[in-house]
Amino acid sequence: MEGASSKGALNHLTFLEAQARSRKTGASQQKSGASQLKAKVEELKKQRDLLKAQIAVHQSLQKLRTSLDKNEDADVDETSENSKLLMLMVKHSQLKDVLLAHHLLGGYDVVKTNEDNSLCFSLPTAYQGTMLDTYHVEIDVKRTVRISRHNIPPFIDVESLAKETNMQENIRGFLDTLSLHLNAFSSRKHQLKLVKDLHKSVEVLESNALCSLLVLLLTIPKEKTALLCSLDYSDHTRSLPTRVSIKGEEKDLSDSPEWQKNIALLQETPVHEALTAMRETRHII
Amino acid sequence: MDDTARRLLQRLVRRIPSQLLKPTLEKWGRLKRTQLDSLDFSQSKYSLTEKLLSVCEENGSSIKHITELELLYVIDNPVAGKWHAYQFIDPEDDAHTVELMQFKEQFKSHLTELVQNVSIKMKKHTDEAVWIRLAWGQSFSRPNHFKPTYVVYHLQSPYVFMTSMNSKHRPLLSQALVLATRHQAVKNANLSGKLNAIRDLVMRQYEHVFPTKFPSNISENNENTKNPNIKQEQEEQSSNRLQMACEAFGGGKLPEIQSAVYNLETKFRGHAKNMEERGGPFKCVVTFSGTNILESLRSCASSGIASTPVTPVLSSIPRKGRNYFLMTDNNPGSSQTQQQQK
């Protein structure tokens, strides 16, 4: 009985001793913890000041950039060094954005329309220094990239071109291909018009709306016989024919040596110029 | 010259107005110069007909030649009645290289296979359109030249225009056209009206207006701009409206579409007695008609009667190139335009 109670008392004593000991070390620990925390507070304060400074710079950059975008005079309210640096940074960011936009669009004229939901691209066409028709394509870009309207004639299939060039991911590729087709079509149409205007002695027997097929009736000066000249423009992206054949009344003259040069001429130069050259060398009237 | 040819010629001379008779006959080129000169075009139509009949008897003109003359007249003055537009879909790989002779031969052979006793006449017009005149006949009767069908087709374009014909013959004609132009099917484009109008609309041959950085000067009130003392209030709004109206319908002279029909099969959503009890769709047909409805719709939009931006219900007429619409409810609370498949 005494042992149990003494044990209990001894135990209690050891327990109290241990407690007192731990309280002492706890106090010193607290002291070191406090200094640690103080150091951390300093560090965090420094970080906060740095971030605040960054935010201030960013805000002033934004302000300068918006005023630059609107072409207003930027109001400078900081020390001269800082302001110059800020202006440079702003102009740099603006140039980078413009370059990115240019790269995306490929240099076509674009106008935002429909409350910024679609873009309207203009595709001008030209041939030999003459400006021809301008075509427009309006593309909806808000949710999916799709064509909403255009003024391209129906024999040039715009939807299938969009599918082939993967317009969803690469608007530039689509626009480049479309521009190629349109320029080639306009130039072929223009060549046909020039042939009709300049060469009254040449009769246009057949042509089609896409101007991909042309059959002309030429006359030889000496014998006054007629020649059938057919030009096949099967590559719709080129303004020169892919195949030329000349047929006389009885035989096919494509292989005869005297006409080889003319055939080569028709394949390499535009139709109206080739006809003028042929007229000058007295091959045709 | 047999009886049909004579009657056809008589009808033709009655139809062609007097001032166009001489140029058409000259273009026909089957009368000798002396014969043409001997005709006095200031005479009454009746005596002229008699004279012309005797001249043609002299020349031995047959029904083929008379139909040629009729085709020539129709090319220059397309029948004022209804032309319908159809669209080819799913071209084969060589659809782009179909050339004139090939198309002509293929079409003739396919059509004569499908329909016995049809008389076909084809002519290529200077504006790259192929005109076809068809006279249909039954298995044992000769072709009826008094009710011909005309077909106009521009090579390498997906559209073909036809005048009305018997519903028996339409699928056969469509089949022949599809095979000859190397496509897989043809569908109704839901557009009808005068030939030049529907052709210009569908081939986009009128002036489109697009938003550009450099807006062209669409001046509206010309009288007011001349007088510097008059200034328009709300000038900006009215020029905005004009710009939006022109973007929706086009600038300048518009194709003369003369009617637009909207066939509604939607639920009635107003508040009226007796209407709420009906559960099914409310069928109603709205027709716009006039001498040039595109112009009138454009001026409605630019003067503010129709709200801008122009509602797609109206602007789909030029944009989709159709003037027959079937509107149904797909889900409650919305209505869409659907195409009517014939």
XYZ file of C-alpha atoms in Angstrom:
627
model
C 0.000 0.000 0.000
C 2.722 2.402 0.835
C 4.633 1.433 -2.295
C 1.609 2.100 -4.445
C 1.000 5.502 -2.952
C 4.701 6.345 -2.982
C 4.828 5.181 -6.532
C 1.898 7.389 -7.255
C 3.572 10.345 -5.537
C 6.946 9.669 -7.172
C 5.276 9.344 -10.493
C 3.496 12.557 -9.929
C 6.748 14.241 -8.947
C 8.545 13.002 -12.066
C 5.610 14.121 -14.082
C 5.707 17.613 -12.627
C 9.484 17.767 -13.117
C 9.120 16.844 -16.746
C 6.436 19.444 -17.198
C 8.585 22.164 -15.645
C 11.467 21.150 -17.888
C 9.374 21.257 -21.007
C 7.969 24.620 -20.121
C 11.447 26.022 -19.895
C 12.486 24.684 -23.288
C 9.112 25.681 -24.693
C 9.768 29.258 -23.691
C 13.109 29.257 -25.482
C 11.512 27.553 -28.423
C 8.905 30.196 -28.489
C 11.577 32.801 -28.426
C 13.320 31.257 -31.438
C 9.963 30.721 -33.135
C 9.151 34.357 -32.609
C 12.369 35.482 -34.263
C 11.750 33.113 -37.099
C 8.300 34.498 -37.573
C 9.599 38.027 -37.450
C 12.073 37.213 -40.169
C 9.303 35.696 -42.206
C 7.206 38.788 -41.740
C 10.044 40.942 -43.052
C 10.446 38.715 -46.052
C 6.762 38.799 -46.824
C 6.734 42.561 -46.444
C 9.526 42.847 -48.976
C 7.663 40.587 -51.374
C 4.537 42.638 -50.951
C 6.394 45.838 -51.701
C 7.934 44.295 -54.777
C 4.575 43.112 -56.014
C 3.049 46.499 -55.306
C 5.766 48.162 -57.332
C 5.211 45.690 -60.175
C 1.488 46.345 -60.132
C 2.101 50.067 -60.236
C 4.398 49.704 -63.227
C 1.943 47.400 -64.969
C -0.918 49.804 -64.379
C 0.994 52.716 -65.763
C 2.012 50.558 -68.761
C -1.626 49.692 -69.380
C -2.623 53.318 -69.175
C 0.110 54.344 -71.551
C -0.741 51.502 -73.922
C -4.431 52.339 -74.067
C -3.644 55.963 -74.669
C -1.147 54.952 -77.361
C -3.649 52.654 -78.997
C -6.127 55.461 -79.143
C -3.386 57.703 -80.507
C -3.745 60.164 -77.656
C -0.844 61.957 -76.028
C 0.332 59.918 -73.066
C 0.294 61.838 -69.853
C 3.626 61.495 -68.188
C 3.538 61.879 -64.460
C 6.674 60.124 -63.345
C 10.332 60.965 -63.359
C 11.758 61.342 -66.830
C 13.913 58.191 -66.820
C 11.126 55.969 -65.687
C 8.687 57.433 -68.159
C 11.008 56.931 -71.118
C 11.576 53.344 -70.150
C 7.864 52.816 -69.727
C 7.106 54.304 -73.133
C 9.659 52.035 -74.727
C 8.199 48.998 -73.070
C 4.719 49.985 -74.170
C 5.725 50.540 -77.761
C 7.580 47.253 -77.776
C 4.492 45.364 -76.618
C 2.340 47.130 -79.181
C 4.698 46.228 -82.009
C 4.781 42.632 -80.937
C 0.994 42.480 -81.009
C 0.828 44.078 -84.440
C 3.363 41.643 -85.808
C 1.410 38.711 -84.426
C -1.803 40.028 -85.964
C -0.096 40.540 -89.306
C 1.317 37.052 -89.181
C -2.131 35.635 -88.437
C -3.876 37.575 -91.171
C -1.280 37.508 -93.889
C -1.610 41.130 -94.777
C -5.207 41.108 -95.966
C -7.503 44.025 -95.277
C -9.711 43.100 -92.363
C -12.579 44.879 -90.752
C -14.329 43.778 -87.579
C -18.061 43.536 -88.042
C -21.227 42.308 -86.416
C -20.292 43.559 -82.941
C -16.854 41.957 -83.227
C -18.255 38.512 -83.945
C -17.034 38.290 -87.496
C -14.220 39.513 -89.659
C -14.661 40.753 -93.185
C -11.662 40.167 -95.453
C -11.207 41.920 -98.776
C -9.356 40.078 -101.492
C -8.334 42.349 -104.337
C -7.382 40.901 -107.697
C -5.052 42.404 -110.236
C -3.351 41.417 -113.492
C -0.460 43.046 -115.293
C -0.818 46.228 -113.338
C -4.571 46.625 -113.758
C -6.750 46.352 -110.688
C -9.682 44.033 -111.304
C -12.604 43.018 -109.113
C -12.381 42.939 -105.333
C -14.032 40.056 -103.550
C -15.067 39.959 -99.911
C -15.463 37.103 -97.481
C -17.102 37.498 -94.105
C -16.038 34.878 -91.584
C -17.723 34.302 -88.250
C -15.121 33.724 -85.553
C -17.002 33.776 -82.294
C -17.712 30.138 -81.630
C -16.670 28.205 -84.683
C -14.847 29.524 -87.683
C -17.307 29.485 -90.540
C -18.072 31.591 -93.581
C -21.211 33.672 -93.239
C -21.333 35.439 -96.590
C -19.260 36.348 -99.618
C -19.634 37.744 -103.105
C -17.683 35.101 -104.964
C -19.497 33.601 -107.975
C -20.813 30.067 -107.427
C -18.556 28.314 -109.913
C -15.647 28.799 -107.526
C -16.516 26.453 -104.687
C -15.535 28.343 -101.539
C -16.816 25.756 -99.074
C -14.738 22.946 -100.537
C -11.652 25.196 -100.535
C -12.287 25.911 -96.871
C -12.418 22.196 -96.151
C -9.297 21.424 -98.158
C -7.161 24.107 -96.552
C -8.501 23.397 -93.066
C -9.881 26.868 -92.468
C -10.737 26.018 -88.872
C -7.116 26.104 -87.830
C -5.456 28.072 -90.552
C -7.385 31.072 -91.841
C -4.265 32.380 -93.534
C -3.863 29.253 -95.643
C -7.485 29.370 -96.725
C -7.267 33.051 -97.639
C -4.054 32.529 -99.578
C -5.527 29.688 -101.629
C -8.757 31.581 -102.226
C -6.810 34.646 -103.309
C -4.794 32.511 -105.718
C -7.927 31.085 -107.321
C -9.622 34.479 -107.518
C -6.581 36.203 -109.005
C -6.178 33.465 -111.603
C -9.886 33.619 -112.486
C -9.860 37.426 -112.795
C -6.730 37.336 -114.926
C -8.210 34.707 -117.263
C -11.400 36.738 -117.546
C -9.360 39.850 -118.298
C -7.311 38.017 -120.930
C -10.520 36.882 -122.624
C -11.834 40.424 -122.645
C -8.565 41.680 -124.152
C -8.671 39.005 -126.834
C -12.185 40.081 -127.771
C -11.252 43.763 -127.801
C -7.860 43.677 -129.490
C -8.177 40.793 -131.906
C -11.293 41.299 -133.940
C -10.175 38.798 -136.545
C -10.056 36.008 -134.031
C -13.410 34.455 -133.234
C -14.069 33.076 -129.784
C -15.979 29.878 -130.412
C -16.291 28.637 -126.904
C -15.633 29.918 -123.459
C -17.179 29.168 -120.139
C -18.072 31.094 -117.018
C -15.022 29.915 -115.086
C -12.824 30.855 -118.081
C -11.122 27.497 -117.874
C -11.719 26.570 -121.469
C -11.160 28.648 -124.560
C -11.607 27.705 -128.200
C -10.535 30.224 -130.830
C -10.904 30.290 -134.580
C -7.770 31.622 -136.265
C -7.254 32.308 -139.954
C -4.033 31.770 -141.870
C -3.261 34.708 -144.165
C -2.155 32.908 -147.281
C -4.638 30.136 -147.716
C -7.417 31.825 -145.751
C -8.116 28.513 -144.072
C -9.328 28.297 -140.540
C -7.554 26.823 -137.548
C -9.136 25.693 -134.344
C -7.040 26.574 -131.338
C -8.162 25.200 -128.001
C -6.670 26.256 -124.697
C -7.293 24.204 -121.610
C -6.783 25.873 -118.245
C -7.292 22.858 -116.045
C -5.197 24.273 -113.222
C -7.563 26.869 -111.795
C -4.809 28.594 -109.884
C -2.842 29.571 -112.975
C -3.537 32.186 -115.582
C -1.667 30.292 -118.315
C -3.058 27.236 -120.098
C -1.965 23.732 -119.215
C -2.658 22.329 -122.657
C -2.774 23.918 -126.072
C -3.802 22.205 -129.257
C -4.074 23.565 -132.770
C -6.102 21.690 -135.343
C -6.293 22.439 -139.005
C -9.256 21.477 -141.108
C -7.993 18.035 -141.919
C -5.170 17.307 -139.625
C -3.944 18.003 -136.158
C -1.135 20.524 -136.510
C 0.123 20.181 -132.947
C 3.081 18.125 -134.065
C 4.143 20.098 -137.100
C 7.402 21.956 -136.446
C 6.278 25.327 -137.746
C 3.505 25.475 -135.209
C 5.540 24.122 -132.288
C 6.907 27.574 -131.606
C 3.468 29.079 -131.616
C 2.151 26.420 -129.310
C 5.019 27.076 -126.920
C 4.242 30.774 -127.158
C 0.614 30.170 -126.272
C 1.631 28.083 -123.302
C 4.069 30.580 -121.882
C 2.632 34.009 -122.569
C -0.847 35.348 -121.976
C -3.251 34.676 -124.795
C -3.646 38.218 -126.083
C 0.100 38.806 -126.222
C 0.708 35.493 -127.941
C -1.886 36.316 -130.566
C -0.298 39.708 -131.190
C 3.091 38.041 -131.651
C 1.592 35.498 -134.006
C 0.006 38.248 -136.005
C 3.292 40.102 -136.279
C 5.112 37.040 -137.536
C 2.321 36.677 -140.062
C 1.223 33.283 -138.907
C -2.314 34.428 -138.522
C -4.327 37.380 -139.701
C -44.555 22.134 -144.489
C -46.819 20.155 -142.287
C -49.718 21.319 -140.215
C -47.923 21.570 -136.845
C -45.165 23.651 -138.360
C -47.669 25.989 -139.916
C -49.622 26.419 -136.715
C -46.464 26.947 -134.733
C -45.335 29.628 -137.110
C -48.661 31.363 -136.903
C -48.589 31.348 -133.122
C -45.044 32.586 -133.144
C -45.742 35.536 -135.402
C -48.651 36.482 -133.210
C -46.476 36.307 -130.117
C -43.472 38.263 -131.324
C -44.050 42.001 -131.173
C -43.846 43.720 -134.556
C -40.677 45.674 -133.905
C -38.770 42.543 -132.875
C -39.962 40.451 -135.817
C -37.467 41.739 -138.350
C -34.322 41.440 -136.190
C -35.341 37.943 -135.058
C -35.879 36.792 -138.623
C -32.540 38.247 -139.598
C -30.823 36.421 -136.786
C -32.546 33.230 -137.828
C -30.810 33.547 -141.159
C -32.933 31.061 -143.019
C -34.676 33.535 -145.241
C -32.928 34.797 -148.339
C -32.239 38.506 -148.499
C -34.790 39.055 -151.243
C -37.444 37.224 -149.289
C -36.743 39.260 -146.184
C -36.894 42.480 -148.140
C -40.165 41.498 -149.708
C -41.849 41.313 -146.333
C -43.490 44.524 -145.325
C -43.366 44.734 -141.554
C -45.771 47.589 -141.295
C -48.615 45.426 -142.517
C -51.081 43.900 -140.153
C -49.962 40.749 -138.392
C -52.506 38.669 -140.237
C -51.308 39.488 -143.726
C -47.717 39.279 -142.551
C -48.371 35.781 -141.283
C -49.750 34.721 -144.613
C -46.765 36.136 -146.458
C -44.296 34.518 -144.089
C -46.057 31.195 -144.383
C -45.784 31.235 -148.130
C -42.094 32.206 -147.952
C -41.363 29.348 -145.605
C -43.273 26.948 -147.833
C -41.015 28.067 -150.651
C -37.941 27.363 -148.594
C -39.285 24.072 -147.403
C -38.808 24.946 -143.737
C -39.682 22.128 -141.425
C -40.739 22.054 -137.803
C -37.098 21.948 -136.793
C -36.420 25.320 -138.333
C -39.488 26.888 -136.799
C -38.485 25.668 -133.365
C -35.082 27.208 -133.956
C -36.762 30.524 -134.618
C -38.795 30.197 -131.456
C -35.718 29.396 -129.409
C -33.970 32.462 -130.779
C -36.868 34.647 -129.806
C -37.074 33.177 -126.311
C -33.351 33.618 -125.709
C -33.617 37.322 -126.226
C -36.901 37.664 -124.392
C -37.127 35.008 -121.751
C -40.638 33.868 -121.137
C -42.126 36.202 -118.603
C -43.567 33.322 -116.668
C -41.995 31.375 -113.879
C -38.515 29.955 -114.092
C -37.379 27.657 -111.309
C -33.843 27.280 -110.081
C -32.305 23.928 -109.260
C -28.929 23.190 -107.767
C -26.579 20.313 -108.506
C -24.917 18.718 -105.502
C -22.021 16.309 -105.008
C -19.996 16.792 -108.145
C -17.946 13.908 -109.414
C -14.244 14.426 -109.903
C -14.507 15.392 -113.526
C -17.460 17.726 -113.195
C -15.216 20.708 -113.789
C -13.938 19.520 -117.106
C -17.265 18.866 -118.770
C -17.134 20.802 -121.982
C -19.874 21.841 -124.324
C -19.833 19.091 -126.957
C -19.544 16.411 -124.315
C -22.445 17.867 -122.337
C -24.620 18.139 -125.438
C -24.007 14.573 -126.537
C -24.386 13.085 -123.106
C -27.573 14.992 -122.394
C -29.168 14.036 -125.697
C -28.293 10.391 -125.350
C -29.418 10.135 -121.735
C -32.680 11.949 -122.295
C -33.622 9.973 -125.363
C -32.933 6.795 -123.408
C -35.217 7.876 -120.607
C -38.033 9.488 -122.562
C -39.205 8.321 -125.919
C -40.272 10.849 -128.424
C -38.781 14.047 -127.152
C -37.567 16.770 -129.426
C -34.417 18.478 -128.209
C -32.920 21.669 -129.493
C -29.772 23.140 -127.938
C -28.065 26.425 -128.518
C -25.113 28.122 -126.898
C -25.732 31.752 -126.184
C -22.970 34.353 -126.190
C -23.084 34.703 -122.445
C -21.882 31.127 -121.978
C -25.324 29.731 -121.207
C -26.642 26.630 -122.903
C -30.309 26.933 -123.866
C -32.310 23.756 -124.360
C -35.801 23.582 -125.762
C -37.704 20.382 -125.126
C -40.988 19.278 -126.599
C -42.432 16.257 -124.887
C -44.355 13.509 -126.569
C -46.125 10.386 -125.366
C -45.066 6.929 -126.450
C -47.225 6.983 -129.530
C -47.839 10.651 -130.155
C -45.558 13.223 -131.627
C -43.895 15.821 -129.493
C -46.152 18.615 -128.428
C -44.471 21.744 -129.656
C -47.039 24.044 -128.224
C -46.012 23.475 -124.631
C -42.233 23.384 -124.688
C -39.968 23.414 -121.676
C -36.884 25.563 -121.627
C -33.751 24.812 -119.670
C -30.846 27.195 -119.169
C -27.540 25.931 -117.860
C -24.220 27.662 -117.353
C -21.414 25.134 -117.694
C -19.378 24.530 -114.553
C -21.830 26.379 -112.365
C -23.982 24.394 -109.970
C -27.278 25.980 -111.000
C -29.771 25.160 -113.721
C -32.984 27.041 -114.530
C -36.124 25.477 -115.948
C -39.586 26.546 -116.929
C -42.572 24.560 -115.813
C -43.165 21.072 -117.078
C -45.325 18.049 -116.412
C -44.481 16.436 -113.086
C -44.026 13.124 -114.871
C -41.205 14.504 -116.931
C -39.341 16.406 -114.254
C -37.530 13.456 -112.620
C -36.494 12.132 -116.030
C -35.128 15.498 -117.067
C -33.321 15.847 -113.738
C -31.762 12.438 -114.182
C -30.536 13.248 -117.670
C -29.065 16.548 -116.486
C -27.363 14.969 -113.489
C -25.714 12.325 -115.638
C -24.664 14.759 -118.325
C -23.109 17.216 -115.890
C -21.382 14.526 -113.824
C -22.983 15.246 -110.480
C -24.797 12.919 -108.143
C -28.060 14.677 -107.534
C -30.032 17.819 -108.153
C -32.220 19.540 -105.612
C -34.792 22.261 -105.704
C -33.210 25.599 -104.897
C -36.556 27.047 -103.825
C -36.169 30.063 -106.040
C -38.509 31.083 -108.809
C -39.335 34.141 -110.808
C -38.088 35.947 -113.883
C -35.045 34.346 -115.469
C -32.741 37.341 -115.408
C -33.645 38.128 -111.819
C -33.067 34.668 -110.398
C -29.951 34.191 -112.487
C -28.403 37.438 -111.265
C -29.344 36.665 -107.673
C -27.837 33.220 -107.646
C -24.717 34.093 -109.671
C -24.098 37.088 -107.431
C -24.136 39.448 -110.391
C -25.289 42.487 -108.521
C -23.403 44.948 -106.390
C -22.619 43.606 -102.945
C -21.819 45.955 -100.101
C -19.352 44.894 -97.455
C -18.011 46.803 -94.461
C -14.626 48.248 -95.315
C -12.179 50.579 -93.704
C -12.855 53.138 -96.390
C -16.619 53.518 -96.560
C -17.889 54.673 -99.897
C -20.070 57.679 -99.921
C -23.633 56.343 -100.036
C -25.437 59.641 -100.060
C -29.076 59.282 -99.340
C -30.910 62.550 -99.424
C -29.395 64.091 -102.482
C -31.718 67.051 -102.404
C -30.627 67.979 -98.931
C -26.944 67.713 -99.637
C -27.276 70.226 -102.404
C -28.718 72.821 -100.065
C -26.184 73.705 -97.377
C -28.802 75.294 -95.190
C -30.581 72.006 -94.571
C -28.903 69.704 -92.077
C -30.279 66.294 -91.324
C -30.952 65.463 -87.715
C -29.880 61.937 -86.845
C -27.615 61.913 -89.851
C -25.388 59.270 -88.332
C -28.242 56.923 -87.550
C -29.731 57.183 -90.991
C -26.407 56.544 -92.701
C -25.894 53.558 -90.366
C -29.284 52.201 -91.311
C -28.537 52.703 -94.992
C -25.219 50.912 -94.646
C -26.831 47.957 -92.880
C -29.671 47.782 -95.386
C -27.192 47.773 -98.268
C -25.073 45.125 -96.589
C -28.094 42.882 -96.205
C -29.585 43.339 -99.659
C -26.934 44.869 -101.911
C -26.229 48.248 -103.398
C -27.292 49.779 -106.688
C -29.736 47.988 -108.913
C -31.082 44.774 -107.435
C -32.395 41.685 -109.236
C -36.151 41.957 -109.784
C -37.406 39.230 -107.530
C -41.138 39.613 -107.532
C -42.392 37.389 -104.783
C -41.277 35.703 -101.587
C -43.361 33.101 -99.836
C -42.979 32.077 -96.214
C -44.836 28.941 -95.263
C -45.213 28.907 -91.482
C -45.993 25.804 -89.499
C -45.243 27.031 -86.055
C -47.094 27.073 -82.788
C -49.271 30.049 -82.100
C -47.714 32.038 -79.308
C -49.955 35.032 -78.918
C -52.915 35.565 -76.630
C -56.134 35.026 -78.449
C -59.260 33.168 -77.609
C -59.736 29.784 -79.171
C -56.168 29.631 -80.351
C -54.722 28.214 -77.170
C -56.933 25.186 -77.346
C -55.421 24.079 -80.616
C -52.352 22.092 -79.834
C -50.966 21.540 -83.246
C -48.953 23.866 -85.454
C -50.632 26.918 -86.855
C -50.367 26.903 -90.608
C -50.057 30.210 -92.279
C -48.591 31.520 -95.520
C -47.049 34.987 -95.774
C -46.434 36.310 -99.270
C -44.516 39.401 -100.249
C -45.086 40.457 -103.836
C -44.331 43.493 -105.915
C -42.318 44.656 -108.889
C -39.027 44.461 -107.023
C -39.314 43.266 -103.453
C -35.587 43.390 -102.749
C -35.553 47.117 -103.430
C -38.602 47.668 -101.299
C -37.187 45.623 -98.421
C -33.976 47.582 -98.655
C -35.783 50.881 -98.476
C -37.862 49.555 -95.558
C -34.664 48.864 -93.681
C -32.970 52.133 -94.603
C -35.962 54.266 -93.712
C -36.371 52.551 -90.366
C -39.657 50.752 -90.975
C -37.909 47.423 -90.576
C -35.525 47.283 -87.663
C -31.819 47.094 -88.332
C -29.695 44.988 -88.236
C -31.940 43.327 -90.781
C -33.544 40.183 -89.444
C -32.179 37.008 -91.018
C -35.724 36.056 -92.041
C -35.635 38.809 -94.648
C -31.947 38.868 -95.438
C -31.881 35.158 -96.280
C -33.619 35.937 -99.552
C -30.463 37.325 -101.157
C -28.029 35.557 -98.887
C -29.292 32.043 -99.467
C -30.672 32.799 -102.906
C -34.174 31.488 -102.361
C -37.656 32.884 -102.140
C -39.639 29.995 -100.759
C -39.200 29.237 -97.078
C -40.734 26.644 -94.832
C -40.530 27.595 -91.169
C -41.192 25.009 -88.514
C -40.564 24.667 -84.812
C -37.757 22.332 -83.990
C -37.839 22.893 -80.271
C -40.254 25.036 -78.315
C -39.202 28.629 -78.161
C -37.366 28.756 -81.437
C -38.226 28.581 -85.097
C -35.847 27.794 -87.895
C -36.043 27.937 -91.644
C -35.831 24.605 -93.325
C -35.488 23.684 -96.934
C -38.346 22.014 -98.646
C -37.166 18.913 -100.412
C -39.213 17.968 -103.401
